[in-house]
Short mmCIF file of C-alpha atoms in Angstrom, two decimals:
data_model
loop_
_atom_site.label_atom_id
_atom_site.label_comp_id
_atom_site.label_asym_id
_atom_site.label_seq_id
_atom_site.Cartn_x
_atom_site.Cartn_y
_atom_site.Cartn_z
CA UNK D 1 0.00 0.00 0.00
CA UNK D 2 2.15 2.90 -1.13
CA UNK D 3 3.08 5.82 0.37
CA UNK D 4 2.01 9.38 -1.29
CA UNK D 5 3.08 11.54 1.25
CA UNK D 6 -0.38 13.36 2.43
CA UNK D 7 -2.48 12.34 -0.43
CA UNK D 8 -2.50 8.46 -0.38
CA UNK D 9 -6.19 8.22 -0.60
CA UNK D 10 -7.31 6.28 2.73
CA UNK D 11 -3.55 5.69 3.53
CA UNK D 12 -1.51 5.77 6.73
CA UNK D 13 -4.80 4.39 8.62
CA UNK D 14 -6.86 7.84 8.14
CA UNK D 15 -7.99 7.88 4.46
CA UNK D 16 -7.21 11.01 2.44
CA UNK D 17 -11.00 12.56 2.42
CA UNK D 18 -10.37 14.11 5.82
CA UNK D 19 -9.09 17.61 5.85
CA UNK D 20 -6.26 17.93 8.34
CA UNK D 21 -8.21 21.13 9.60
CA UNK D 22 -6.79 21.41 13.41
CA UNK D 23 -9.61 22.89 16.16
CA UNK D 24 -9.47 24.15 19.41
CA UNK D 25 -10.07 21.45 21.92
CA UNK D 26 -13.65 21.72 22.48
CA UNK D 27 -15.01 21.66 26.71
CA UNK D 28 -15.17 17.99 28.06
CA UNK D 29 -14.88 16.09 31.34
CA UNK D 30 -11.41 15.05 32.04
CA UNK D 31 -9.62 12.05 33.53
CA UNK D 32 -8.54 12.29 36.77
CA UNK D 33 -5.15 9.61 36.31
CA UNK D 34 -3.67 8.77 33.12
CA UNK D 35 -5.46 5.57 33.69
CA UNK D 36 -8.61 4.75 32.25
CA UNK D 37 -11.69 5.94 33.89
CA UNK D 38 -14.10 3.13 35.05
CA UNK D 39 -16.57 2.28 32.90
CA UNK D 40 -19.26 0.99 35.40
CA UNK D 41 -19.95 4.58 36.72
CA UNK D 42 -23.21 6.94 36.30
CA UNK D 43 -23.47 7.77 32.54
CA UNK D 44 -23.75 11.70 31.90
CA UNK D 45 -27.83 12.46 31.53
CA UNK D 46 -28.48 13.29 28.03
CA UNK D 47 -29.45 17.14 28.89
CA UNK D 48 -25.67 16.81 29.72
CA UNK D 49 -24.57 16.07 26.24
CA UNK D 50 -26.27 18.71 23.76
CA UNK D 51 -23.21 17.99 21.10
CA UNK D 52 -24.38 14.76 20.50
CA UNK D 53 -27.84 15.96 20.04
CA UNK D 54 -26.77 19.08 17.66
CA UNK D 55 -24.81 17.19 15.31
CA UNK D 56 -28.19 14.38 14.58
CA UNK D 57 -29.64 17.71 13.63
CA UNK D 58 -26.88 18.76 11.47
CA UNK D 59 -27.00 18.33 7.67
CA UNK D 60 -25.06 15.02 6.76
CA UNK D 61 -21.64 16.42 5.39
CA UNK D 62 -21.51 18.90 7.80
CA UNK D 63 -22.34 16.69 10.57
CA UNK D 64 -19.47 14.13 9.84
CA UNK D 65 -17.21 16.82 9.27
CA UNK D 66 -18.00 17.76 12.72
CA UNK D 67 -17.54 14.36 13.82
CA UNK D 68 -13.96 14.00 12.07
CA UNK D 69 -12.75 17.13 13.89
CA UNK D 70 -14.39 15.82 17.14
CA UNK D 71 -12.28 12.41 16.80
CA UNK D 72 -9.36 14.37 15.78
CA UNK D 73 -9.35 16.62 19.04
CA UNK D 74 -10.25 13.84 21.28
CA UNK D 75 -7.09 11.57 19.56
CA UNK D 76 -4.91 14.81 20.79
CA UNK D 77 -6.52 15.13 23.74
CA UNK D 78 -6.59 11.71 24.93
CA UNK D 79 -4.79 10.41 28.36
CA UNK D 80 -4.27 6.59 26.28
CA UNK D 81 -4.90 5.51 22.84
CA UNK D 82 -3.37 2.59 20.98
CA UNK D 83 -1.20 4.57 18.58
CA UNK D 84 -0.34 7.76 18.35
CA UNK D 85 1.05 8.46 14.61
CA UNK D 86 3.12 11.57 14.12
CA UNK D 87 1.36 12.83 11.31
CA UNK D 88 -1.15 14.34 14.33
CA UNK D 89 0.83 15.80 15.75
CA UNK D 90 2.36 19.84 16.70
CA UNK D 91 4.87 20.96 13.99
CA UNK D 92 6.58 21.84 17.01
CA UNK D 93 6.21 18.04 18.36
CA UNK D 94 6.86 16.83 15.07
CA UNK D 95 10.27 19.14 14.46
CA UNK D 96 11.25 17.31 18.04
CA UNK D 97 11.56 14.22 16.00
CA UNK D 98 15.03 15.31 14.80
CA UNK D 99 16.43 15.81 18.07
CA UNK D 100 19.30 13.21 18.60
CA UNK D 101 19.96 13.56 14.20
CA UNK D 102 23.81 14.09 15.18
CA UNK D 103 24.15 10.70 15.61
CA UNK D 104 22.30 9.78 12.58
CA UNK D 105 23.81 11.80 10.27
CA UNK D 106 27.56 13.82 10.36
CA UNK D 107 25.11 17.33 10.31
CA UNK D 108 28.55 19.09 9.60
CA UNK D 109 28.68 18.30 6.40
CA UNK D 110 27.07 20.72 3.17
CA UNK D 111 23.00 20.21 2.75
CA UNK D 112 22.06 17.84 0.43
CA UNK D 113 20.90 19.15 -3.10
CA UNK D 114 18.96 17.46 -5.86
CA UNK D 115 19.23 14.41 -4.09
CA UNK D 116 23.23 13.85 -2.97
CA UNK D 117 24.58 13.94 0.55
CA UNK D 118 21.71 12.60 3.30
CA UNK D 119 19.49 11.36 0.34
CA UNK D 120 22.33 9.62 -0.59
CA UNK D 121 23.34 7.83 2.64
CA UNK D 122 19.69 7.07 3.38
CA UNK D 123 19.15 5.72 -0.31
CA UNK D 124 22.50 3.60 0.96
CA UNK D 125 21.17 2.51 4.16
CA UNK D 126 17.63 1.11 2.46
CA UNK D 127 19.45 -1.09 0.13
CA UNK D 128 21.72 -2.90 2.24
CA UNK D 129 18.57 -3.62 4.52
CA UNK D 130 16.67 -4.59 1.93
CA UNK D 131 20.07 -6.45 0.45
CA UNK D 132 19.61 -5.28 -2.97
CA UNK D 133 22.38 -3.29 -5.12
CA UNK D 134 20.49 0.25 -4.62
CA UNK D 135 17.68 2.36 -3.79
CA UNK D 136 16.50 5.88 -5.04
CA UNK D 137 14.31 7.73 -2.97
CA UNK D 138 11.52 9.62 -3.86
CA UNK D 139 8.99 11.82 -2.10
CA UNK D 140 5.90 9.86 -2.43
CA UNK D 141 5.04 6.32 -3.19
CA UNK D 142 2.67 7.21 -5.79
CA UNK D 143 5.75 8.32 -8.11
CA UNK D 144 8.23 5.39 -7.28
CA UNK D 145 5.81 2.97 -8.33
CA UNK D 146 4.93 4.50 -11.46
CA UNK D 147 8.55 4.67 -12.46
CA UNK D 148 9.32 1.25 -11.39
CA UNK D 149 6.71 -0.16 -13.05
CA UNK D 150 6.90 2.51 -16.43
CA UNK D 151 11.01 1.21 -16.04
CA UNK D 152 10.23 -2.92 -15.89
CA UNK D 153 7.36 -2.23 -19.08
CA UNK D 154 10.38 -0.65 -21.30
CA UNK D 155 12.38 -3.57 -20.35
CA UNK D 156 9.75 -6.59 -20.84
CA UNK D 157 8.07 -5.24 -23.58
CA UNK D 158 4.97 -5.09 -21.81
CA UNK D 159 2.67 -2.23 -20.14
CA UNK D 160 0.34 -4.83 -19.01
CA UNK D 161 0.67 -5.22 -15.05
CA UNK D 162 -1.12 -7.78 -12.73
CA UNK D 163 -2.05 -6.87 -9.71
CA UNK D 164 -4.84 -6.90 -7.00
CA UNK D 165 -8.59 -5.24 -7.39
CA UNK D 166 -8.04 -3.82 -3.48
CA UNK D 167 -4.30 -2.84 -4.30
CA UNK D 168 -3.66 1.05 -3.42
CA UNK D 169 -2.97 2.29 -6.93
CA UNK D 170 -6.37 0.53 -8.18
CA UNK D 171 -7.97 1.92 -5.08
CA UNK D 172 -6.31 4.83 -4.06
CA UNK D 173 -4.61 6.76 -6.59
CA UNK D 174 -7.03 8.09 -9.12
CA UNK D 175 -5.92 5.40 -12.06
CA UNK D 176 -2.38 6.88 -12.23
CA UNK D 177 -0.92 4.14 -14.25
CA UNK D 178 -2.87 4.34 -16.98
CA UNK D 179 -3.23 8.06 -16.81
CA UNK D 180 0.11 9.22 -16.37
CA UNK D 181 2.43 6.08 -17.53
CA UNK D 182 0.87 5.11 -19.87
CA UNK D 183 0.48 1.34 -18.15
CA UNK D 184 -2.33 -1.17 -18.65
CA UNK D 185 -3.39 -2.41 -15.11
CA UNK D 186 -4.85 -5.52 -14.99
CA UNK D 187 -7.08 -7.66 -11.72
CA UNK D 188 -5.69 -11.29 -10.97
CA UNK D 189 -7.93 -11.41 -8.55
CA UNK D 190 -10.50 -9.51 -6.19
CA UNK D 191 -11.33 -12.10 -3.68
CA UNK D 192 -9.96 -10.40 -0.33
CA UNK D 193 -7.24 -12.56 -0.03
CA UNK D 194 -3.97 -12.12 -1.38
CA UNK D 195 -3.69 -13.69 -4.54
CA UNK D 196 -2.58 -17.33 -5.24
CA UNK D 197 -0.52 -18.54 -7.88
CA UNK D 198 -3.02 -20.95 -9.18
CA UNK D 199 -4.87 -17.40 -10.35
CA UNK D 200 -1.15 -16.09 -11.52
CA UNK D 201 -0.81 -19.30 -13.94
CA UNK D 202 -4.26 -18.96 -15.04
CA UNK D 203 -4.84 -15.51 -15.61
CA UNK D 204 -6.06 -14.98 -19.57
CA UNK D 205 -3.65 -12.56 -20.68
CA UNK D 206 -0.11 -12.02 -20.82
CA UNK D 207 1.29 -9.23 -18.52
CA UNK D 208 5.00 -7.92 -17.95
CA UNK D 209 5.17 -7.31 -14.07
CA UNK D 210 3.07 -8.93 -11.39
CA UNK D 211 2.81 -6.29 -8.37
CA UNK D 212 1.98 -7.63 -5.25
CA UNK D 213 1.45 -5.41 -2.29
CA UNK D 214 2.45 -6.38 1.02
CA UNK D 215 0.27 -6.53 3.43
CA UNK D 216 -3.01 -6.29 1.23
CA UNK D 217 -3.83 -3.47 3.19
CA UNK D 218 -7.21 -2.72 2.07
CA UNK D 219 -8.25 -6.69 2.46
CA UNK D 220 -7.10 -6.63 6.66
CA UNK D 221 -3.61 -5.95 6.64
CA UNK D 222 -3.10 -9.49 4.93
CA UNK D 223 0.06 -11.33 4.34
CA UNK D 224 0.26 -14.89 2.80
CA UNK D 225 2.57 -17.40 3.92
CA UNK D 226 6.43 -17.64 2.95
CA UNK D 227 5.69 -20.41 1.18
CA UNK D 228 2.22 -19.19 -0.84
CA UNK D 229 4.25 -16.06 -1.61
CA UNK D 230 7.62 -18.17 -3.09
CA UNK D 231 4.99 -19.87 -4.87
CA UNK D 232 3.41 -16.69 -6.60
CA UNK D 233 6.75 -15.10 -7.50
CA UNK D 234 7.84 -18.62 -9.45
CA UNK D 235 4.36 -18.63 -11.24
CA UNK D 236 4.72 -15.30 -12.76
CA UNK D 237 8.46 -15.80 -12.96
CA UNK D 238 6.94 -19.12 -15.47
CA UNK D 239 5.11 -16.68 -17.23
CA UNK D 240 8.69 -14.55 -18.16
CA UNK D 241 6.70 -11.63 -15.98
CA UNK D 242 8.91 -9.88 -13.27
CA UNK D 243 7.98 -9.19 -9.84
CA UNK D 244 7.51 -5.82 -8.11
CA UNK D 245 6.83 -5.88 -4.48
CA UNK D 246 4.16 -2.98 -2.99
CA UNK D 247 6.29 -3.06 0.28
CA UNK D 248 4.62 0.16 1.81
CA UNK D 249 4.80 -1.60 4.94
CA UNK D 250 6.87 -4.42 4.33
CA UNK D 251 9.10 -3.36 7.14
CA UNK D 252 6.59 -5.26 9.89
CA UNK D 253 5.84 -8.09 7.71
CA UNK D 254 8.95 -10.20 9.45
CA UNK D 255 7.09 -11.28 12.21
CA UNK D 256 4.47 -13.46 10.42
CA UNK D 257 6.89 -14.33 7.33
CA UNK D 258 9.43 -15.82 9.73
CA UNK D 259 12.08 -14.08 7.78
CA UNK D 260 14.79 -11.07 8.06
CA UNK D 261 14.21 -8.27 5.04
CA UNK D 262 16.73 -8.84 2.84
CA UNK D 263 15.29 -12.40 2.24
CA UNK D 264 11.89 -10.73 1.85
CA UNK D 265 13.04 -8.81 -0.79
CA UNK D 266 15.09 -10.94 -2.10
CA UNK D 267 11.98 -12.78 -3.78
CA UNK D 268 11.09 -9.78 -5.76
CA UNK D 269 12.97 -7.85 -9.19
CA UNK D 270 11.94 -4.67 -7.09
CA UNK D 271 10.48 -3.18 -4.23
CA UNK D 272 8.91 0.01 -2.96
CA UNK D 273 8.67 0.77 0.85
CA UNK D 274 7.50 3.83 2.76
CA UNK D 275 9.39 5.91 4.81
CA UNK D 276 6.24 7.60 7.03
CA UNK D 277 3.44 4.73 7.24
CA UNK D 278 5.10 2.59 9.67
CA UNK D 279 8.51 4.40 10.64
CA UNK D 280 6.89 7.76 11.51
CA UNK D 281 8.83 9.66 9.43
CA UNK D 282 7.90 13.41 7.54
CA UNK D 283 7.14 11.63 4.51
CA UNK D 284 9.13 9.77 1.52
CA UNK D 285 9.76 6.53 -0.07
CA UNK D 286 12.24 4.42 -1.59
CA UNK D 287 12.76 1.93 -5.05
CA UNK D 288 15.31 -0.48 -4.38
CA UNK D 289 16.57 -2.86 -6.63
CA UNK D 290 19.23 -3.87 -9.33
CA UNK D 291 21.71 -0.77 -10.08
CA UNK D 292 21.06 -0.37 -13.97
CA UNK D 293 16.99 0.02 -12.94
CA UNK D 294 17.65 2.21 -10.12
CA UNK D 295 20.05 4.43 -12.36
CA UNK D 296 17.25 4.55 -14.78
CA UNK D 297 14.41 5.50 -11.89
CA UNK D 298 16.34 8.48 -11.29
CA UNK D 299 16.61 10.07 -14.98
CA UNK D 300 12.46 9.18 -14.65
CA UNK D 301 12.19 10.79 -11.27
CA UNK D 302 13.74 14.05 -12.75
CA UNK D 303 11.18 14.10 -15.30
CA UNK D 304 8.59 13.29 -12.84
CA UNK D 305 9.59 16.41 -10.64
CA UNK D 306 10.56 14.47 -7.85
CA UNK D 307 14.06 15.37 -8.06
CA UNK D 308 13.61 18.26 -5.10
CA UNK D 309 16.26 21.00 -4.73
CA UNK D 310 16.98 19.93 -0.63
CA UNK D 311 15.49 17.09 1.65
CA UNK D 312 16.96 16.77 4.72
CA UNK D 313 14.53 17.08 6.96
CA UNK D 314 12.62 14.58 5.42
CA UNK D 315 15.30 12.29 4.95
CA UNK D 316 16.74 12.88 8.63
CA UNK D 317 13.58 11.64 10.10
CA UNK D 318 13.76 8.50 7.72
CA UNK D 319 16.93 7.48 9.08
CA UNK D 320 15.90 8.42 12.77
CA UNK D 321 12.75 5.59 12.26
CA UNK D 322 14.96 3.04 10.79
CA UNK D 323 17.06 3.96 13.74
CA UNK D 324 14.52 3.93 16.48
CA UNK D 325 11.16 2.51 14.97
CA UNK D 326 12.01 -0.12 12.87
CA UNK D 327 13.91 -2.15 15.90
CA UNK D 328 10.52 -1.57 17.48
CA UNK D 329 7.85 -2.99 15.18
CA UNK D 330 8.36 -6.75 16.05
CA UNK D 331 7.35 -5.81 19.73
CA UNK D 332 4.47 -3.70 18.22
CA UNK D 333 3.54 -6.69 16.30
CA UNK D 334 3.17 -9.09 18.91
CA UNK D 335 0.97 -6.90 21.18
CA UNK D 336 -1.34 -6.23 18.17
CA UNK D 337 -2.20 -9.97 19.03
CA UNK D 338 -2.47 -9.65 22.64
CA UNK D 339 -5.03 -6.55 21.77
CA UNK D 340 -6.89 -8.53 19.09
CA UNK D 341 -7.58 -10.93 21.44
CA UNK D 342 -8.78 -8.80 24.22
CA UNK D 343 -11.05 -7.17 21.59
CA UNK D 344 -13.15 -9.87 20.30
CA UNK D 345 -13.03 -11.56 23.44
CA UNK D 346 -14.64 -8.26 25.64
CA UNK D 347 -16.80 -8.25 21.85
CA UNK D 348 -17.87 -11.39 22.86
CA UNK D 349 -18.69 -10.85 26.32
CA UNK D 350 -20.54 -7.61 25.75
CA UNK D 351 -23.21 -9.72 23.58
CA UNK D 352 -22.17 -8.17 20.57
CA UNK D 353 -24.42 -10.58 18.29
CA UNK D 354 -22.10 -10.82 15.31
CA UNK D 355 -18.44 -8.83 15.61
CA UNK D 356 -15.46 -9.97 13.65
CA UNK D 357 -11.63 -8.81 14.09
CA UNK D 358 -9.79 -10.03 11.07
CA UNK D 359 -7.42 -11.31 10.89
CA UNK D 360 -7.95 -12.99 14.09
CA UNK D 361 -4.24 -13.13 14.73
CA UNK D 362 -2.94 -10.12 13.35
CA UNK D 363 0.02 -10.25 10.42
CA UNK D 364 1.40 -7.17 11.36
CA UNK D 365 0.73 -4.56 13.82
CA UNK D 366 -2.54 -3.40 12.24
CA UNK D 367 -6.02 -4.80 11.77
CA UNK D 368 -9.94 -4.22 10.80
CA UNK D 369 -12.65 -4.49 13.51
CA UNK D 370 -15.80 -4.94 11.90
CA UNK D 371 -19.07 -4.54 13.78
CA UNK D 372 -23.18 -5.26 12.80
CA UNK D 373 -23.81 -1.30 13.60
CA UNK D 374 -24.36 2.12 11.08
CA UNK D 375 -20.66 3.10 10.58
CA UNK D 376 -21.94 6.77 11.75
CA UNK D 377 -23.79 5.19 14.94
CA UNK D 378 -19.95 3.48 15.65
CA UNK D 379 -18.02 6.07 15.25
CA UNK D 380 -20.28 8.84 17.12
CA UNK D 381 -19.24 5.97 20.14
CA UNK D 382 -15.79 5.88 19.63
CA UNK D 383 -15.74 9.62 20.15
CA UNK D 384 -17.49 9.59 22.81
CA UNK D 385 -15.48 7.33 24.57
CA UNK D 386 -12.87 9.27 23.91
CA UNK D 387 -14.01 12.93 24.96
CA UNK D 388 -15.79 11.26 28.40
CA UNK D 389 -12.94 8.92 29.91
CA UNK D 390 -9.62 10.35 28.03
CA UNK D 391 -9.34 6.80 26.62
CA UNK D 392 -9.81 6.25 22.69
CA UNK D 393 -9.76 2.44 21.59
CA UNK D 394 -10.44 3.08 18.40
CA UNK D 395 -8.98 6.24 16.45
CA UNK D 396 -9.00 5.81 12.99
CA UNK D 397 -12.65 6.47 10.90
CA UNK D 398 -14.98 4.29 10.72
CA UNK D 399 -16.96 2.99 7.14
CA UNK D 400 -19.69 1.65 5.94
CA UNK D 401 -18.91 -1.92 4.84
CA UNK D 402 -22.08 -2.93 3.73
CA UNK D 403 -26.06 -2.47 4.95
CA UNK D 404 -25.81 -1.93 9.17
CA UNK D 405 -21.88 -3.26 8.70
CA UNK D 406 -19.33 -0.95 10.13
CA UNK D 407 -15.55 -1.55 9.89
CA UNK D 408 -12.72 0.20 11.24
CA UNK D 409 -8.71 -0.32 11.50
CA UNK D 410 -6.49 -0.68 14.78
CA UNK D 411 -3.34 0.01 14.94
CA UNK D 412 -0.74 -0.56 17.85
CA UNK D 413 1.95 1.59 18.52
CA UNK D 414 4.64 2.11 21.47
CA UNK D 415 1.13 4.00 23.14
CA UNK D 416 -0.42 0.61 23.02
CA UNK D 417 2.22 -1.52 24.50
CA UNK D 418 1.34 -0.73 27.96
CA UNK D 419 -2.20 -1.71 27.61
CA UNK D 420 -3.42 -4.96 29.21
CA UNK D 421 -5.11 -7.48 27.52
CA UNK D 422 -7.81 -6.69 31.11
CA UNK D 423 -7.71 -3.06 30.24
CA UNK D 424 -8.41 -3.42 26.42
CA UNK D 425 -11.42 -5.79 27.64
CA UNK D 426 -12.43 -2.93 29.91
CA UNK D 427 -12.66 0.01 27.18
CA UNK D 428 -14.18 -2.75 24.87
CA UNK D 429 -17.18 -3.01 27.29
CA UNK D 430 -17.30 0.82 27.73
CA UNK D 431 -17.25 1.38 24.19
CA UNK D 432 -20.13 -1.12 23.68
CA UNK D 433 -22.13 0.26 25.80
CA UNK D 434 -21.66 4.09 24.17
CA UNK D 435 -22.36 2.34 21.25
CA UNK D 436 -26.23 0.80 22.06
CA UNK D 437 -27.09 4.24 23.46
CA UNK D 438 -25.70 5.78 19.98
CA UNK D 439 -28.16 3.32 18.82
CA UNK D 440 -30.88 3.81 20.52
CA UNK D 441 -31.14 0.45 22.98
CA UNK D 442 -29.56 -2.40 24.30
CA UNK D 443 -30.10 -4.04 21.17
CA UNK D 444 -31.35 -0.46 18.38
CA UNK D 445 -29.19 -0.64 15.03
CA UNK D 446 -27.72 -4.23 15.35
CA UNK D 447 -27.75 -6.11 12.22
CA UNK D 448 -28.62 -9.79 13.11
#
């Protein structure tokens, strides 16, 4: 799921409809202890909570607008949440991210310009994690996989590229490929699943690059086996296609494939990753691959404009989260499990008639929760839990997956690793309970 730095449709958990519009922190009780507030207590009597009843009465656009910037200011507000991405943050808090960057980087030497100096040594330090022969960076996803891919089409012959209905640029990115590189994007499958290489072998046309983005983001955060994925690359290697790998967040896919990076990569002719999705960083993204395709991704990333005169404090704070975040993500990873748990068990025990969080066992540090409520009805909830206790379990929108189906994404930070699998059980409940009120009664807007 690629990076586009700000504009990667419903990227970097928060989808790209929302305006990043900040507000002044509207009145609301507040916790006493950092701790969450118990949830057993008196509830506030409804004459208590006239915002709830102004924005029913609000016109629809206007009223989830409202609701955005009312999740927004309780995220910033909040005593504990899950994860607390950067991208929400102060500039000031966000500038504090480069504190500590003379011992990234020698900051003696001249500024970078037109991509030489830090670009340079970050470019450097991707490809020998990744262990392939280089790695250009770019400032948004978007454009390094357009080049890769426009680069591998000159080579094969082909503009036809395989890939995934759900997969970000067939999703997220406003038909780019065929817009602006002139590239013929093709669906192996649209099952949500990643894709298997019985559909690679069988698919009905010939295409030059098979682009597989790991984790499907848009499908649960999915990730196929080792083995299923070895078994896709060989299919369309059969088929004399090469292999691009949508590696937005490949950098916490370890965990569940059981292997370091560079063997990761090692599968694939190229790969993208993101510099800001999972490392926290200002923005950016990187192509690595074989030398003579990076050399050419360059001359194409002048002509995209993504050649910028000086980047070094975006490419500062992409070293500082492969120095500091990246270590962390296999920790983050495992407590995404602990919290999945907790969830659908306090799910469970709150009588929610039909919840699901999927995966079950997470494959990275992210999932979907999907509930039988009105996606507005869940999310009015989730803010409220939030503005009332100074706890938010869930942070990120919610959406309308179907008739009365809601669905929403988790994700678990270094916030998140102090939460209990007791404590997540606890909010779950509170939460619930917000969320039949939001509905009218114990049992008002469930889908059965």
């Amino acid at each position: 799921m690629s990076d586009t730095a700000g504009q990667d449709g419903r990227r970097d958990g928060w989808r790209a409809g929302e305006a990043d519009r900040r507000q002044p922190e509207a009145d609301r009780p507040q916790p006493e202890t950092d701790r969450p507030q118990p949830e057993t207590g008196r509830r506030q009597p409804q004459e208590d909570r006239p915002q709830q009843e102004e924005d029913r009465r609000q016109p629809e656009e206007d009223r989830r607008e409202r609701l955005r910037e009312r999740r927004r200011a309780a995220h910033r507000a909040a005593r504990r949440v899950l994860a607390r991405p950067g991208f929400l943050s102060t500039l000031r808090e966000r500038l504090a991210l480069l504190d500590g960057a003379a011992g990234l980087h020698d900051l003696d030497e001249a500024a970078d310009q037109y991509g030489d100096g830090v670009v340079e040594a970050l470019e450097a330090r991707t490809a020998a994690l990744l262990g392939t022969e280089d790695a250009a960076f770019f400032p948004t996803g978007t454009m390094a996989q357009q080049v890769a891919l426009r680069c591998w089409a000159g080579r094969t012959g082909s503009p036809v590229v395989a890939l995934h209905a759900l997969s970000h640029p067939e999703v997220h990115e406003r038909h780019a490929f065929s817009q602006v590189s002139g590239l013929r994007p093709v669906r192996v499958t649209s099952a949500p699943r990643p894709p298997t290489a019985e559909e690679v072998r069988a698919y009905e046309e010939p295409f030059g690059t098979l682009m597989l983005e790991l984790p499907l983001r848009d499908a649960g955060f999915l990730l196929p086996s080792f083995e299923e994925l070895t078994e896709v690359v060989e299919a369309a290697r059969e088929r004399d296609a090469v292999v691009h790998f949508d590696g937005a967040r490949l950098w916490e896919s370890t965990v569940h494939f059981g292997r370091p990076l560079e063997e990761i990569a090692g599968l694939a002719d190229s790969v993208y990753v993101s510099f800001y999705k999972s490392l926290d960083a200002y923005g950016g993204a990187a192509l690595a691959g074989p030398r003579a395709l990076v050399e050419e991704a360059k001359v194409w990333r002048h002509r995209y404009g993504g050649t910028v005169f000086q980047q070094f404090p975006t490419a500062l704070s992409a070293l500082a989260g492969l120095e500091r975040e990246l270590p962390r993500l296999p920790e983050y990873v495992a407590h995404a499990r602990v919290v999945a748990a907790a969830l659908r068990e306090g799910l469970a025990a709150a009588g929610v008639p039909w919840a699901r969080v999927h995966p079950e066992v997470p494959h990275t540090h992210e999932f979907q929760v999907w509930l039988p409520y009105d996606a507005d009805t869940a999310a009015r909830a989730a803010v409220r839990q939030g503005e009332e206790t100074g706890t938010l379990l869930f942070a990120r929108p919610w959406d309308a997956a179907g008739p009365g189906l809601a669905r929403t994404e988790i994700g678990v930070g270094a916030e998140g690793l102090d939460w209990t699998a007791a404590e997540v059980a606890a909010a779950t409940a509170g939460f619930v309970s917000r969320l039949r009120e939001e509905a009218g009664g114990p049992d008002g807007g469930v889908r059965r």
